[in-house]
Amino acid sequence: MQDEINKAVTVLREGGLLLYPTDTVWGIGCDATNAEAVARVYALKQRPDAKALICLVSDVPMLEKHIPEIADVTYDVIDLATRPTTIIYDDPVGIAPNLVASDNTLAIRVASDTFCRRLIRKFGKPVVSTSANISGTPTPQSYREIAPEILKGVDYVVNLQREKQGGQPSSIIKIDKNGVVKVIRK
């Protein structure tokens, strides 16, 4: 695993795109602070940049570095979630501007997968995580279902967990600075 983490970090530092197993489904990723890399993800997915992407952090301290005001209830949601849960936050900082939605929000998930957490921790910055499909097509349920244009469009494919089947996208909720919770996707 460490060799794959080292290769992936090199690609991220060079502004490249990864195809990697996440705590949910296979994802396309890049440095969430690099606007050019983020633009490449939108182009590869053929997705309008008005439709925001998710990013992953390794832990709560990394989350707090990019979200200055976090409602107290958020910590309970992170601690008690029984499946991967992405939270939409207000007013992110230190993130590529084209990753932030037009309403100045950002969807972030604290990664639960060991590989993802170790990768992001070594990289030291959030990593984009979006499903490995062309926008509007079904999310691949396994590595084998990933379209050839996605495989060819990334700079590195992580060689781990390729046999993993049936991942599900995360739950998505919005928690504003006042602690108001809204379920977006169950």
Tab-separated table of C-alpha atoms in Angstrom:
chain	number	residue	atom	x	y	z
A	1	MET	CA	0.000	0.000	0.000
A	2	GLN	CA	2.798	2.456	0.840
A	3	ASP	CA	4.248	2.247	-2.680
A	4	GLU	CA	0.833	3.105	-4.172
A	5	ILE	CA	0.447	6.023	-1.750
A	6	ASN	CA	3.880	7.359	-2.746
A	7	LYS	CA	3.077	7.116	-6.474
A	8	ALA	CA	-0.321	8.766	-5.983
A	9	VAL	CA	1.139	11.624	-3.911
A	10	THR	CA	3.702	12.308	-6.650
A	11	VAL	CA	0.900	12.564	-9.220
A	12	LEU	CA	-1.124	14.883	-6.961
A	13	ARG	CA	1.864	17.143	-6.318
A	14	GLU	CA	2.422	17.428	-10.090
A	15	GLY	CA	-1.198	18.534	-10.641
A	16	GLY	CA	-2.220	15.174	-12.096
A	17	LEU	CA	-5.441	13.178	-11.910
A	18	LEU	CA	-5.823	9.895	-10.017
A	19	LEU	CA	-8.264	7.068	-10.373
A	20	TYR	CA	-8.462	5.554	-6.904
A	21	PRO	CA	-10.602	3.415	-4.598
A	22	THR	CA	-12.387	5.538	-2.019
A	23	ASP	CA	-14.485	4.705	1.029
A	24	THR	CA	-17.509	4.644	-1.314
A	25	VAL	CA	-16.907	4.026	-5.054
A	26	TRP	CA	-13.929	4.332	-7.406
A	27	GLY	CA	-13.145	8.012	-7.708
A	28	ILE	CA	-11.363	10.544	-9.844
A	29	GLY	CA	-9.207	12.750	-7.695
A	30	CYS	CA	-6.792	15.644	-7.742
A	31	ASP	CA	-5.334	18.298	-5.455
A	32	ALA	CA	-8.384	20.206	-4.174
A	33	THR	CA	-6.293	23.388	-3.935
A	34	ASN	CA	-5.132	23.300	-7.582
A	35	ALA	CA	-7.660	25.056	-9.875
A	36	GLU	CA	-6.057	23.700	-13.071
A	37	ALA	CA	-6.269	20.115	-11.810
A	38	VAL	CA	-9.894	20.654	-10.735
A	39	ALA	CA	-10.694	22.005	-14.221
A	40	ARG	CA	-9.220	18.828	-15.722
A	41	VAL	CA	-11.582	16.724	-13.573
A	42	TYR	CA	-14.606	18.694	-14.815
A	43	ALA	CA	-13.397	18.288	-18.413
A	44	LEU	CA	-12.788	14.534	-18.043
A	45	LYS	CA	-16.228	13.980	-16.515
A	46	GLN	CA	-17.795	16.314	-19.122
A	47	ARG	CA	-19.488	17.969	-16.185
A	48	PRO	CA	-20.419	21.650	-15.958
A	49	ASP	CA	-18.338	23.362	-13.296
A	50	ALA	CA	-21.515	24.824	-11.803
A	51	LYS	CA	-22.165	21.296	-10.469
A	52	ALA	CA	-19.814	21.115	-7.484
A	53	LEU	CA	-17.520	18.214	-6.614
A	54	ILE	CA	-16.799	16.567	-3.263
A	55	CYS	CA	-13.409	16.579	-1.599
A	56	LEU	CA	-11.959	14.316	1.055
A	57	VAL	CA	-9.909	15.222	4.118
A	58	SER	CA	-7.929	12.809	6.270
A	59	ASP	CA	-9.243	13.951	9.634
A	60	VAL	CA	-11.101	16.628	11.595
A	61	PRO	CA	-8.044	18.911	12.036
A	62	MET	CA	-7.673	19.087	8.230
A	63	LEU	CA	-11.406	19.841	7.958
A	64	GLU	CA	-11.071	22.663	10.515
A	65	LYS	CA	-8.209	24.174	8.515
A	66	HIS	CA	-10.547	24.687	5.519
A	67	ILE	CA	-13.858	25.359	7.298
A	68	PRO	CA	-13.355	28.129	9.885
A	69	GLU	CA	-16.853	27.897	11.434
A	70	ILE	CA	-18.135	24.403	12.147
A	71	ALA	CA	-21.392	23.911	14.042
A	72	ASP	CA	-21.038	21.683	17.121
A	73	VAL	CA	-23.560	19.137	15.793
A	74	THR	CA	-21.173	18.420	12.915
A	75	TYR	CA	-18.717	16.628	15.187
A	76	ASP	CA	-21.485	14.289	16.378
A	77	VAL	CA	-22.516	13.548	12.784
A	78	ILE	CA	-18.917	12.715	11.848
A	79	ASP	CA	-18.422	10.517	14.932
A	80	LEU	CA	-21.764	8.710	14.795
A	81	ALA	CA	-22.283	8.189	11.050
A	82	THR	CA	-22.666	4.503	10.216
A	83	ARG	CA	-21.769	4.986	6.535
A	84	PRO	CA	-19.675	7.500	4.612
A	85	THR	CA	-21.320	10.895	4.986
A	86	THR	CA	-20.438	14.010	3.025
A	87	ILE	CA	-21.276	17.327	4.654
A	88	ILE	CA	-21.796	20.594	2.799
A	89	TYR	CA	-20.202	23.500	4.642
A	90	ASP	CA	-20.410	27.272	4.287
A	91	ASP	CA	-17.479	29.565	3.497
A	92	PRO	CA	-14.531	27.223	2.774
A	93	VAL	CA	-10.991	28.645	2.696
A	94	GLY	CA	-7.782	27.527	0.997
A	95	ILE	CA	-9.558	25.533	-1.723
A	96	ALA	CA	-9.444	25.954	-5.504
A	97	PRO	CA	-12.120	28.561	-6.379
A	98	ASN	CA	-13.623	26.334	-9.101
A	99	LEU	CA	-14.289	23.640	-6.493
A	100	VAL	CA	-16.439	25.959	-4.386
A	101	ALA	CA	-20.138	26.124	-5.340
A	102	SER	CA	-21.736	29.403	-6.437
A	103	ASP	CA	-23.366	29.768	-2.988
A	104	ASN	CA	-19.894	29.619	-1.384
A	105	THR	CA	-20.290	26.085	-0.031
A	106	LEU	CA	-18.133	22.982	-0.302
A	107	ALA	CA	-18.951	19.297	0.145
A	108	ILE	CA	-16.335	17.545	2.294
A	109	ARG	CA	-16.099	14.048	3.719
A	110	VAL	CA	-13.673	12.850	6.360
A	111	ALA	CA	-12.377	9.686	4.687
A	112	SER	CA	-13.005	6.432	6.514
A	113	ASP	CA	-10.989	4.194	4.158
A	114	THR	CA	-7.437	3.425	5.346
A	115	PHE	CA	-5.846	3.994	1.932
A	116	CYS	CA	-7.612	7.347	1.450
A	117	ARG	CA	-6.769	8.606	4.913
A	118	ARG	CA	-3.115	7.647	4.588
A	119	LEU	CA	-2.910	9.131	1.077
A	120	ILE	CA	-4.459	12.450	2.101
A	121	ARG	CA	-2.431	12.640	5.304
A	122	LYS	CA	0.828	12.127	3.372
A	123	PHE	CA	-0.249	14.610	0.668
A	124	GLY	CA	-1.168	17.141	3.365
A	125	LYS	CA	-4.123	18.695	1.523
A	126	PRO	CA	-7.715	17.784	0.630
A	127	VAL	CA	-8.228	15.611	-2.447
A	128	VAL	CA	-11.138	15.805	-4.884
A	129	SER	CA	-13.333	12.716	-4.902
A	130	THR	CA	-15.913	12.322	-7.642
A	131	SER	CA	-17.315	9.125	-9.099
A	132	ALA	CA	-15.318	7.622	-11.962
A	133	ASN	CA	-17.888	8.168	-14.697
A	134	ILE	CA	-18.877	10.609	-17.409
A	135	SER	CA	-21.500	12.996	-16.046
A	136	GLY	CA	-25.006	11.614	-16.582
A	137	THR	CA	-23.912	7.973	-16.887
A	138	PRO	CA	-24.319	5.404	-14.085
A	139	THR	CA	-21.752	5.294	-11.302
A	140	PRO	CA	-19.504	2.251	-11.823
A	141	GLN	CA	-20.092	-0.410	-9.200
A	142	SER	CA	-16.645	-1.944	-9.743
A	143	TYR	CA	-13.308	-1.143	-11.327
A	144	ARG	CA	-14.280	-3.284	-14.361
A	145	GLU	CA	-17.231	-0.983	-15.102
A	146	ILE	CA	-15.105	2.173	-15.448
A	147	ALA	CA	-15.302	3.566	-18.981
A	148	PRO	CA	-12.135	3.461	-21.149
A	149	GLU	CA	-12.184	7.253	-21.626
A	150	ILE	CA	-11.957	7.700	-17.841
A	151	LEU	CA	-9.090	5.198	-17.585
A	152	LYS	CA	-7.220	6.975	-20.396
A	153	GLY	CA	-7.973	10.452	-19.035
A	154	VAL	CA	-6.235	10.106	-15.689
A	155	ASP	CA	-2.497	10.255	-15.030
A	156	TYR	CA	-2.358	7.324	-12.625
A	157	VAL	CA	-4.599	4.396	-11.668
A	158	VAL	CA	-4.020	3.162	-8.126
A	159	ASN	CA	-3.339	-0.570	-8.147
A	160	LEU	CA	-5.366	-1.516	-5.053
A	161	GLN	CA	-8.840	-2.943	-4.380
A	162	ARG	CA	-9.643	-3.483	-8.063
A	163	GLU	CA	-11.774	-6.492	-7.116
A	164	LYS	CA	-13.955	-4.386	-4.773
A	165	GLN	CA	-17.622	-4.535	-5.835
A	166	GLY	CA	-20.820	-2.663	-5.154
A	167	GLY	CA	-19.745	0.553	-3.475
A	168	GLN	CA	-22.455	3.116	-2.819
A	169	PRO	CA	-22.157	6.901	-3.022
A	170	SER	CA	-22.069	8.678	0.328
A	171	SER	CA	-24.977	10.267	2.122
A	172	ILE	CA	-24.936	14.040	1.680
A	173	ILE	CA	-26.186	16.517	4.257
A	174	LYS	CA	-25.839	20.264	4.655
A	175	ILE	CA	-25.030	21.726	8.038
A	176	ASP	CA	-24.956	25.499	8.176
A	177	LYS	CA	-22.981	27.559	10.689
A	178	ASN	CA	-26.028	27.656	13.003
A	179	GLY	CA	-26.262	23.853	13.126
A	180	VAL	CA	-29.316	23.510	10.876
A	181	VAL	CA	-29.177	20.090	9.190
A	182	LYS	CA	-30.730	19.337	5.793
A	183	VAL	CA	-30.563	15.889	4.132
A	184	ILE	CA	-29.590	16.160	0.452
A	185	ARG	CA	-29.012	12.467	-0.424
A	186	LYS	CA	-29.740	9.507	1.854
